[in-house]
PDB file of N, CA and C in Angstrom:
ATOM      1  N   MET A  87     142.926 172.552  39.819  1.00  0.00           N
ATOM      2  CA  MET A  87     141.982 172.886  40.878  1.00  0.00           C
ATOM      3  C   MET A  87     142.108 171.887  42.034  1.00  0.00           C
ATOM      4  N   MET A  88     142.066 172.424  43.252  1.00  0.00           N
ATOM      5  CA  MET A  88     142.159 171.555  44.419  1.00  0.00           C
ATOM      6  C   MET A  88     140.837 170.848  44.658  1.00  0.00           C
ATOM      7  N   LYS A  89     140.926 169.665  45.229  1.00  0.00           N
ATOM      8  CA  LYS A  89     139.703 168.977  45.621  1.00  0.00           C
ATOM      9  C   LYS A  89     139.021 169.831  46.695  1.00  0.00           C
ATOM     10  N   PRO A  90     137.694 169.809  46.740  1.00  0.00           N
ATOM     11  CA  PRO A  90     136.990 170.716  47.652  1.00  0.00           C
ATOM     12  C   PRO A  90     137.266 170.478  49.132  1.00  0.00           C
ATOM     13  N   ASP A  91     137.740 169.274  49.509  1.00  0.00           N
ATOM     14  CA  ASP A  91     137.965 169.054  50.938  1.00  0.00           C
ATOM     15  C   ASP A  91     139.427 169.218  51.350  1.00  0.00           C
ATOM     16  N   VAL A  92     140.292 169.690  50.431  1.00  0.00           N
ATOM     17  CA  VAL A  92     141.711 169.865  50.752  1.00  0.00           C
ATOM     18  C   VAL A  92     141.929 171.242  51.376  1.00  0.00           C
ATOM     19  N   PHE A  93     142.654 171.264  52.500  1.00  0.00           N
ATOM     20  CA  PHE A  93     142.963 172.528  53.162  1.00  0.00           C
ATOM     21  C   PHE A  93     144.039 173.276  52.387  1.00  0.00           C
ATOM     22  N   LYS A  94     143.963 174.617  52.374  1.00  0.00           N
ATOM     23  CA  LYS A  94     145.001 175.421  51.725  1.00  0.00           C
ATOM     24  C   LYS A  94     146.340 175.218  52.434  1.00  0.00           C
ATOM     25  N   GLN A  95     146.308 175.135  53.759  1.00  0.00           N
ATOM     26  CA  GLN A  95     147.493 174.860  54.574  1.00  0.00           C
ATOM     27  C   GLN A  95     147.182 173.660  55.455  1.00  0.00           C
ATOM     28  N   PRO A  96     148.064 172.646  55.499  1.00  0.00           N
ATOM     29  CA  PRO A  96     147.796 171.528  56.413  1.00  0.00           C
ATOM     30  C   PRO A  96     147.864 171.992  57.872  1.00  0.00           C
ATOM     31  N   VAL A  97     147.197 171.279  58.737  1.00  0.00           N
ATOM     32  CA  VAL A  97     147.255 171.539  60.171  1.00  0.00           C
ATOM     33  C   VAL A  97     148.120 170.437  60.770  1.00  0.00           C
ATOM     34  N   THR A  98     149.202 170.798  61.457  1.00  0.00           N
ATOM     35  CA  THR A  98     150.063 169.788  62.070  1.00  0.00           C
ATOM     36  C   THR A  98     149.677 169.641  63.535  1.00  0.00           C
ATOM     37  N   ILE A  99     149.269 168.424  63.887  1.00  0.00           N
ATOM     38  CA  ILE A  99     148.866 168.138  65.266  1.00  0.00           C
ATOM     39  C   ILE A  99     149.719 167.003  65.815  1.00  0.00           C
ATOM     40  N   PHE A 100     149.740 166.902  67.141  1.00  0.00           N
ATOM     41  CA  PHE A 100     150.419 165.783  67.784  1.00  0.00           C
ATOM     42  C   PHE A 100     149.436 164.632  67.944  1.00  0.00           C
ATOM     43  N   VAL A 101     149.890 163.432  67.584  1.00  0.00           N
ATOM     44  CA  VAL A 101     149.070 162.234  67.742  1.00  0.00           C
ATOM     45  C   VAL A 101     149.867 161.200  68.521  1.00  0.00           C
ATOM     46  N   GLY A 102     149.168 160.234  69.079  1.00  0.00           N
ATOM     47  CA  GLY A 102     149.838 159.154  69.795  1.00  0.00           C
ATOM     48  C   GLY A 102     150.727 159.696  70.901  1.00  0.00           C
ATOM     49  N   LEU A 103     151.998 159.318  70.881  1.00  0.00           N
ATOM     50  CA  LEU A 103     152.940 159.740  71.913  1.00  0.00           C
ATOM     51  C   LEU A 103     153.666 161.017  71.505  1.00  0.00           C
ATOM     52  N   GLY A 104     152.930 161.961  70.975  1.00  0.00           N
ATOM     53  CA  GLY A 104     153.520 163.245  70.623  1.00  0.00           C
ATOM     54  C   GLY A 104     154.146 163.298  69.250  1.00  0.00           C
ATOM     55  N   PHE A 105     153.755 162.400  68.364  1.00  0.00           N
ATOM     56  CA  PHE A 105     154.283 162.433  66.996  1.00  0.00           C
ATOM     57  C   PHE A 105     153.488 163.440  66.171  1.00  0.00           C
ATOM     58  N   PRO A 106     154.183 164.313  65.434  1.00  0.00           N
ATOM     59  CA  PRO A 106     153.445 165.263  64.602  1.00  0.00           C
ATOM     60  C   PRO A 106     152.850 164.576  63.372  1.00  0.00           C
ATOM     61  N   ALA A 107     151.641 164.960  63.029  1.00  0.00           N
ATOM     62  CA  ALA A 107     150.975 164.437  61.830  1.00  0.00           C
ATOM     63  C   ALA A 107     150.321 165.610  61.119  1.00  0.00           C
ATOM     64  N   LYS A 108     150.459 165.628  59.798  1.00  0.00           N
ATOM     65  CA  LYS A 108     149.829 166.689  59.013  1.00  0.00           C
ATOM     66  C   LYS A 108     148.410 166.270  58.634  1.00  0.00           C
ATOM     67  N   VAL A 109     147.462 167.136  58.921  1.00  0.00           N
ATOM     68  CA  VAL A 109     146.072 166.916  58.540  1.00  0.00           C
ATOM     69  C   VAL A 109     145.838 167.815  57.331  1.00  0.00           C
ATOM     70  N   ARG A 110     145.623 167.196  56.176  1.00  0.00           N
ATOM     71  CA  ARG A 110     145.552 167.942  54.910  1.00  0.00           C
ATOM     72  C   ARG A 110     144.149 168.111  54.348  1.00  0.00           C
ATOM     73  N   THR A 111     143.208 167.298  54.838  1.00  0.00           N
ATOM     74  CA  THR A 111     141.861 167.332  54.265  1.00  0.00           C
ATOM     75  C   THR A 111     140.803 167.320  55.364  1.00  0.00           C
ATOM     76  N   VAL A 112     139.592 167.668  54.960  1.00  0.00           N
ATOM     77  CA  VAL A 112     138.456 167.603  55.884  1.00  0.00           C
ATOM     78  C   VAL A 112     138.276 166.165  56.365  1.00  0.00           C
ATOM     79  N   MET A 113     138.418 165.197  55.458  1.00  0.00           N
ATOM     80  CA  MET A 113     138.233 163.794  55.845  1.00  0.00           C
ATOM     81  C   MET A 113     139.248 163.369  56.911  1.00  0.00           C
ATOM     82  N   GLU A 114     140.505 163.802  56.766  1.00  0.00           N
ATOM     83  CA  GLU A 114     141.518 163.464  57.784  1.00  0.00           C
ATOM     84  C   GLU A 114     141.164 164.108  59.126  1.00  0.00           C
ATOM     85  N   ALA A 115     140.715 165.360  59.097  1.00  0.00           N
ATOM     86  CA  ALA A 115     140.297 166.033  60.335  1.00  0.00           C
ATOM     87  C   ALA A 115     139.123 165.279  60.958  1.00  0.00           C
ATOM     88  N   TYR A 116     138.165 164.898  60.111  1.00  0.00           N
ATOM     89  CA  TYR A 116     136.999 164.151  60.579  1.00  0.00           C
ATOM     90  C   TYR A 116     137.435 162.846  61.258  1.00  0.00           C
ATOM     91  N   ARG A 117     138.373 162.139  60.634  1.00  0.00           N
ATOM     92  CA  ARG A 117     138.849 160.861  61.216  1.00  0.00           C
ATOM     93  C   ARG A 117     139.470 161.072  62.588  1.00  0.00           C
ATOM     94  N   HIS A 118     140.300 162.134  62.724  1.00  0.00           N
ATOM     95  CA  HIS A 118     140.911 162.410  64.034  1.00  0.00           C
ATOM     96  C   HIS A 118     139.834 162.697  65.077  1.00  0.00           C
ATOM     97  N   LEU A 119     138.833 163.467  64.686  1.00  0.00           N
ATOM     98  CA  LEU A 119     137.749 163.798  65.614  1.00  0.00           C
ATOM     99  C   LEU A 119     136.915 162.574  65.951  1.00  0.00           C
ATOM    100  N   ALA A 120     136.660 161.718  64.965  1.00  0.00           N
ATOM    101  CA  ALA A 120     135.861 160.506  65.190  1.00  0.00           C
ATOM    102  C   ALA A 120     136.577 159.539  66.134  1.00  0.00           C
ATOM    103  N   GLU A 121     137.921 159.557  66.109  1.00  0.00           N
ATOM    104  CA  GLU A 121     138.708 158.653  66.961  1.00  0.00           C
ATOM    105  C   GLU A 121     138.968 159.233  68.345  1.00  0.00           C
ATOM    106  N   TRP A 122     138.613 160.501  68.550  1.00  0.00           N
ATOM    107  CA  TRP A 122     138.838 161.156  69.836  1.00  0.00           C
ATOM    108  C   TRP A 122     138.028 160.431  70.913  1.00  0.00           C
ATOM    109  N   PRO A 123     138.665 160.076  72.055  1.00  0.00           N
ATOM    110  CA  PRO A 123     137.943 159.311  73.090  1.00  0.00           C
ATOM    111  C   PRO A 123     136.684 160.031  73.571  1.00  0.00           C
ATOM    112  N   GLU A 124     135.606 159.275  73.696  1.00  0.00           N
ATOM    113  CA  GLU A 124     134.324 159.873  74.087  1.00  0.00           C
ATOM    114  C   GLU A 124     134.401 160.607  75.414  1.00  0.00           C
ATOM    115  N   THR A 125     135.221 160.110  76.335  1.00  0.00           N
ATOM    116  CA  THR A 125     135.307 160.747  77.658  1.00  0.00           C
ATOM    117  C   THR A 125     135.931 162.144  77.594  1.00  0.00           C
ATOM    118  N   PHE A 126     136.664 162.448  76.510  1.00  0.00           N
ATOM    119  CA  PHE A 126     137.303 163.762  76.374  1.00  0.00           C
ATOM    120  C   PHE A 126     136.533 164.694  75.440  1.00  0.00           C
ATOM    121  N   ARG A 127     135.409 164.246  74.925  1.00  0.00           N
ATOM    122  CA  ARG A 127     134.649 165.070  73.980  1.00  0.00           C
ATOM    123  C   ARG A 127     133.983 166.232  74.715  1.00  0.00           C
ATOM    124  N   ASP A 128     133.990 167.388  74.062  1.00  0.00           N
ATOM    125  CA  ASP A 128     133.467 168.611  74.662  1.00  0.00           C
ATOM    126  C   ASP A 128     132.814 169.440  73.557  1.00  0.00           C
ATOM    127  N   PRO A 129     132.301 170.626  73.871  1.00  0.00           N
ATOM    128  CA  PRO A 129     131.669 171.438  72.821  1.00  0.00           C
ATOM    129  C   PRO A 129     132.602 171.755  71.642  1.00  0.00           C
ATOM    130  N   ALA A 130     133.880 172.010  71.897  1.00  0.00           N
ATOM    131  CA  ALA A 130     134.820 172.297  70.796  1.00  0.00           C
ATOM    132  C   ALA A 130     134.908 171.102  69.849  1.00  0.00           C
ATOM    133  N   HIS A 131     134.920 169.896  70.409  1.00  0.00           N
ATOM    134  CA  HIS A 131     134.951 168.672  69.602  1.00  0.00           C
ATOM    135  C   HIS A 131     133.678 168.557  68.778  1.00  0.00           C
ATOM    136  N   SER A 132     132.548 168.762  69.425  1.00  0.00           N
ATOM    137  CA  SER A 132     131.255 168.631  68.761  1.00  0.00           C
ATOM    138  C   SER A 132     131.130 169.612  67.589  1.00  0.00           C
ATOM    139  N   ILE A 133     131.528 170.859  67.815  1.00  0.00           N
ATOM    140  CA  ILE A 133     131.444 171.888  66.768  1.00  0.00           C
ATOM    141  C   ILE A 133     132.360 171.530  65.593  1.00  0.00           C
ATOM    142  N   ALA A 134     133.592 171.118  65.885  1.00  0.00           N
ATOM    143  CA  ALA A 134     134.542 170.761  64.822  1.00  0.00           C
ATOM    144  C   ALA A 134     134.042 169.546  64.033  1.00  0.00           C
ATOM    145  N   LEU A 135     133.505 168.550  64.735  1.00  0.00           N
ATOM    146  CA  LEU A 135     132.984 167.351  64.067  1.00  0.00           C
ATOM    147  C   LEU A 135     131.794 167.700  63.164  1.00  0.00           C
ATOM    148  N   LYS A 136     130.886 168.539  63.667  1.00  0.00           N
ATOM    149  CA  LYS A 136     129.735 168.961  62.849  1.00  0.00           C
ATOM    150  C   LYS A 136     130.204 169.755  61.633  1.00  0.00           C
ATOM    151  N   ALA A 137     131.215 170.603  61.820  1.00  0.00           N
ATOM    152  CA  ALA A 137     131.738 171.405  60.707  1.00  0.00           C
ATOM    153  C   ALA A 137     132.359 170.504  59.647  1.00  0.00           C
ATOM    154  N   CYS A 138     133.116 169.504  60.069  1.00  0.00           N
ATOM    155  CA  CYS A 138     133.733 168.575  59.105  1.00  0.00           C
ATOM    156  C   CYS A 138     132.649 167.806  58.344  1.00  0.00           C
ATOM    157  N   THR A 139     131.629 167.371  59.053  1.00  0.00           N
ATOM    158  CA  THR A 139     130.524 166.661  58.408  1.00  0.00           C
ATOM    159  C   THR A 139     129.848 167.556  57.369  1.00  0.00           C
ATOM    160  N   ALA A 140     129.598 168.817  57.737  1.00  0.00           N
ATOM    161  CA  ALA A 140     128.960 169.761  56.815  1.00  0.00           C
ATOM    162  C   ALA A 140     129.853 170.028  55.605  1.00  0.00           C
ATOM    163  N   ALA A 141     131.167 170.140  55.827  1.00  0.00           N
ATOM    164  CA  ALA A 141     132.100 170.380  54.718  1.00  0.00           C
ATOM    165  C   ALA A 141     132.146 169.173  53.780  1.00  0.00           C
ATOM    166  N   LEU A 142     132.111 167.971  54.344  1.00  0.00           N
ATOM    167  CA  LEU A 142     132.123 166.767  53.513  1.00  0.00           C
ATOM    168  C   LEU A 142     130.858 166.676  52.657  1.00  0.00           C
ATOM    169  N   ARG A 143     129.767 167.236  53.147  1.00  0.00           N
ATOM    170  CA  ARG A 143     128.509 167.260  52.382  1.00  0.00           C
ATOM    171  C   ARG A 143     128.461 168.430  51.399  1.00  0.00           C
ATOM    172  N   GLY A 144     129.477 169.302  51.462  1.00  0.00           N
ATOM    173  CA  GLY A 144     129.504 170.457  50.579  1.00  0.00           C
ATOM    174  C   GLY A 144     128.649 171.614  51.071  1.00  0.00           C
ATOM    175  N   GLU A 145     128.249 171.563  52.332  1.00  0.00           N
ATOM    176  CA  GLU A 145     127.375 172.609  52.887  1.00  0.00           C
ATOM    177  C   GLU A 145     128.153 173.839  53.334  1.00  0.00           C
ATOM    178  N   ILE A 146     129.422 173.648  53.735  1.00  0.00           N
ATOM    179  CA  ILE A 146     130.279 174.771  54.117  1.00  0.00           C
ATOM    180  C   ILE A 146     131.655 174.574  53.481  1.00  0.00           C
ATOM    181  N   GLU A 147     132.452 175.641  53.473  1.00  0.00           N
ATOM    182  CA  GLU A 147     133.791 175.580  52.885  1.00  0.00           C
ATOM    183  C   GLU A 147     134.735 174.741  53.748  1.00  0.00           C
ATOM    184  N   ALA A 148     135.688 174.089  53.095  1.00  0.00           N
ATOM    185  CA  ALA A 148     136.703 173.307  53.813  1.00  0.00           C
ATOM    186  C   ALA A 148     137.473 174.195  54.794  1.00  0.00           C
ATOM    187  N   GLU A 149     137.754 175.443  54.396  1.00  0.00           N
ATOM    188  CA  GLU A 149     138.528 176.342  55.265  1.00  0.00           C
ATOM    189  C   GLU A 149     137.769 176.698  56.551  1.00  0.00           C
ATOM    190  N   THR A 150     136.455 176.710  56.485  1.00  0.00           N
ATOM    191  CA  THR A 150     135.652 176.953  57.693  1.00  0.00           C
ATOM    192  C   THR A 150     135.828 175.782  58.649  1.00  0.00           C
ATOM    193  N   ALA A 151     135.734 174.571  58.117  1.00  0.00           N
ATOM    194  CA  ALA A 151     135.931 173.373  58.937  1.00  0.00           C
ATOM    195  C   ALA A 151     137.352 173.345  59.489  1.00  0.00           C
ATOM    196  N   ARG A 152     138.336 173.759  58.657  1.00  0.00           N
ATOM    197  CA  ARG A 152     139.727 173.787  59.105  1.00  0.00           C
ATOM    198  C   ARG A 152     139.886 174.704  60.316  1.00  0.00           C
ATOM    199  N   GLY A 153     139.273 175.879  60.239  1.00  0.00           N
ATOM    200  CA  GLY A 153     139.374 176.835  61.346  1.00  0.00           C
ATOM    201  C   GLY A 153     138.830 176.268  62.644  1.00  0.00           C
ATOM    202  N   LEU A 154     137.713 175.566  62.556  1.00  0.00           N
ATOM    203  CA  LEU A 154     137.119 174.978  63.760  1.00  0.00           C
ATOM    204  C   LEU A 154     137.935 173.778  64.247  1.00  0.00           C
ATOM    205  N   PHE A 155     138.549 173.043  63.318  1.00  0.00           N
ATOM    206  CA  PHE A 155     139.437 171.944  63.712  1.00  0.00           C
ATOM    207  C   PHE A 155     140.668 172.507  64.424  1.00  0.00           C
ATOM    208  N   VAL A 156     141.215 173.618  63.906  1.00  0.00           N
ATOM    209  CA  VAL A 156     142.370 174.269  64.553  1.00  0.00           C
ATOM    210  C   VAL A 156     141.988 174.731  65.958  1.00  0.00           C
ATOM    211  N   ALA A 157     140.800 175.325  66.106  1.00  0.00           N
ATOM    212  CA  ALA A 157     140.344 175.786  67.425  1.00  0.00           C
ATOM    213  C   ALA A 157     140.252 174.608  68.400  1.00  0.00           C
ATOM    214  N   PHE A 158     139.726 173.482  67.933  1.00  0.00           N
ATOM    215  CA  PHE A 158     139.653 172.267  68.752  1.00  0.00           C
ATOM    216  C   PHE A 158     141.066 171.810  69.139  1.00  0.00           C
ATOM    217  N   ALA A 159     141.970 171.743  68.149  1.00  0.00           N
ATOM    218  CA  ALA A 159     143.336 171.272  68.402  1.00  0.00           C
ATOM    219  C   ALA A 159     144.058 172.192  69.378  1.00  0.00           C
ATOM    220  N   GLU A 160     143.839 173.500  69.233  1.00  0.00           N
ATOM    221  CA  GLU A 160     144.465 174.473  70.122  1.00  0.00           C
ATOM    222  C   GLU A 160     143.982 174.280  71.552  1.00  0.00           C
ATOM    223  N   LYS A 161     142.680 174.116  71.710  1.00  0.00           N
ATOM    224  CA  LYS A 161     142.084 173.957  73.045  1.00  0.00           C
ATOM    225  C   LYS A 161     142.639 172.728  73.760  1.00  0.00           C
ATOM    226  N   HIS A 162     142.960 171.694  72.993  1.00  0.00           N
ATOM    227  CA  HIS A 162     143.445 170.447  73.591  1.00  0.00           C
ATOM    228  C   HIS A 162     144.963 170.289  73.484  1.00  0.00           C
ATOM    229  N   ASP A 163     145.660 171.395  73.208  1.00  0.00           N
ATOM    230  CA  ASP A 163     147.137 171.395  73.113  1.00  0.00           C
ATOM    231  C   ASP A 163     147.669 170.349  72.138  1.00  0.00           C
ATOM    232  N   LEU A 164     147.001 170.213  70.996  1.00  0.00           N
ATOM    233  CA  LEU A 164     147.432 169.246  69.987  1.00  0.00           C
ATOM    234  C   LEU A 164     148.233 169.901  68.865  1.00  0.00           C
ATOM    235  N   LEU A 165     148.178 171.226  68.762  1.00  0.00           N
ATOM    236  CA  LEU A 165     148.861 171.897  67.650  1.00  0.00           C
ATOM    237  C   LEU A 165     150.367 171.768  67.787  1.00  0.00           C
ATOM    238  N   ALA A 166     150.997 171.318  66.729  1.00  0.00           N
ATOM    239  CA  ALA A 166     152.462 171.244  66.707  1.00  0.00           C
ATOM    240  C   ALA A 166     153.010 172.665  66.532  1.00  0.00           C
ATOM    241  N   PRO A 167     154.255 172.911  66.955  1.00  0.00           N
ATOM    242  CA  PRO A 167     154.808 174.265  66.909  1.00  0.00           C
ATOM    243  C   PRO A 167     154.699 174.965  65.562  1.00  0.00           C
ATOM    244  N   GLU A 168     154.884 174.257  64.440  1.00  0.00           N
ATOM    245  CA  GLU A 168     154.825 174.955  63.151  1.00  0.00           C
ATOM    246  C   GLU A 168     153.427 175.516  62.892  1.00  0.00           C
ATOM    247  N   SER A 169     152.391 174.804  63.335  1.00  0.00           N
ATOM    248  CA  SER A 169     151.034 175.313  63.188  1.00  0.00           C
ATOM    249  C   SER A 169     150.807 176.486  64.123  1.00  0.00           C
ATOM    250  N   ALA A 170     151.322 176.376  65.339  1.00  0.00           N
ATOM    251  CA  ALA A 170     151.150 177.455  66.307  1.00  0.00           C
ATOM    252  C   ALA A 170     151.838 178.723  65.800  1.00  0.00           C
ATOM    253  N   ALA A 171     153.014 178.578  65.208  1.00  0.00           N
ATOM    254  CA  ALA A 171     153.730 179.739  64.665  1.00  0.00           C
ATOM    255  C   ALA A 171     152.941 180.354  63.519  1.00  0.00           C
ATOM    256  N   LEU A 172     152.359 179.512  62.684  1.00  0.00           N
ATOM    257  CA  LEU A 172     151.555 180.004  61.576  1.00  0.00           C
ATOM    258  C   LEU A 172     150.338 180.753  62.110  1.00  0.00           C
ATOM    259  N   MET A 173     149.718 180.223  63.148  1.00  0.00           N
ATOM    260  CA  MET A 173     148.524 180.857  63.702  1.00  0.00           C
ATOM    261  C   MET A 173     148.855 182.232  64.267  1.00  0.00           C
ATOM    262  N   THR A 174     150.020 182.390  64.901  1.00  0.00           N
ATOM    263  CA  THR A 174     150.355 183.687  65.488  1.00  0.00           C
ATOM    264  C   THR A 174     150.696 184.707  64.420  1.00  0.00           C
ATOM    265  N   SER A 175     151.062 184.245  63.219  1.00  0.00           N
ATOM    266  CA  SER A 175     151.369 185.184  62.151  1.00  0.00           C
ATOM    267  C   SER A 175     150.113 185.649  61.426  1.00  0.00           C
ATOM    268  N   LEU A 176     149.000 184.975  61.649  1.00  0.00           N
ATOM    269  CA  LEU A 176     147.737 185.375  61.020  1.00  0.00           C
ATOM    270  C   LEU A 176     147.046 186.417  61.890  1.00  0.00           C
ATOM    271  N   PRO A 177     146.258 187.293  61.279  1.00  0.00           N
ATOM    272  CA  PRO A 177     145.526 188.274  62.098  1.00  0.00           C
ATOM    273  C   PRO A 177     144.593 187.552  63.067  1.00  0.00           C
ATOM    274  N   GLN A 178     144.646 187.947  64.297  1.00  0.00           N
ATOM    275  CA  GLN A 178     143.817 187.315  65.329  1.00  0.00           C
ATOM    276  C   GLN A 178     142.687 188.255  65.730  1.00  0.00           C
ATOM    277  N   ARG A 179     141.562 187.672  66.040  1.00  0.00           N
ATOM    278  CA  ARG A 179     140.502 188.487  66.642  1.00  0.00           C
ATOM    279  C   ARG A 179     140.902 188.670  68.099  1.00  0.00           C
ATOM    280  N   ASN A 180     140.765 189.863  68.593  1.00  0.00           N
ATOM    281  CA  ASN A 180     141.132 190.124  69.985  1.00  0.00           C
ATOM    282  C   ASN A 180     140.238 189.333  70.918  1.00  0.00           C
ATOM    283  N   LYS A 181     140.864 188.644  71.849  1.00  0.00           N
ATOM    284  CA  LYS A 181     140.106 187.849  72.808  1.00  0.00           C
ATOM    285  C   LYS A 181     139.614 188.739  73.953  1.00  0.00           C
ATOM    286  N   GLU A 182     140.305 189.857  74.169  1.00  0.00           N
ATOM    287  CA  GLU A 182     139.916 190.765  75.234  1.00  0.00           C
ATOM    288  C   GLU A 182     139.315 192.022  74.617  1.00  0.00           C
ATOM    289  N   PRO A 183     138.135 192.415  75.061  1.00  0.00           N
ATOM    290  CA  PRO A 183     137.461 193.530  74.418  1.00  0.00           C
ATOM    291  C   PRO A 183     138.184 194.875  74.533  1.00  0.00           C
ATOM    292  N   HIS A 184     139.022 195.066  75.569  1.00  0.00           N
ATOM    293  CA  HIS A 184     139.687 196.368  75.726  1.00  0.00           C
ATOM    294  C   HIS A 184     140.964 196.510  74.895  1.00  0.00           C
ATOM    295  N   VAL A 185     141.401 195.440  74.249  1.00  0.00           N
ATOM    296  CA  VAL A 185     142.612 195.496  73.416  1.00  0.00           C
ATOM    297  C   VAL A 185     142.204 195.904  72.012  1.00  0.00           C
ATOM    298  N   ARG A 186     142.929 196.864  71.426  1.00  0.00           N
ATOM    299  CA  ARG A 186     142.599 197.298  70.056  1.00  0.00           C
ATOM    300  C   ARG A 186     143.610 196.761  69.088  1.00  0.00           C
TER     301      ARG A 186
END
């Protein structure tokens, strides 16, 4: 059995000077969010940080926190290509209401 905070699929993000790093757990995602500079924090950051905190407390599933961490990483262009490719292969909710 997997530990409750381990993601089914790691999220690969760019850190530092563009080095890819695999984020495998809620705690690792939380650490990245906690280290994010305060001047760049926005609603996506706040939501992802709250989700990670809730997942660490066992209030929500790790995969829910992962999804919000991915949304944060995507918004800030942190997703490494392998994660982006994985995301495009998953069913997406249509962002435009007229697209079926």
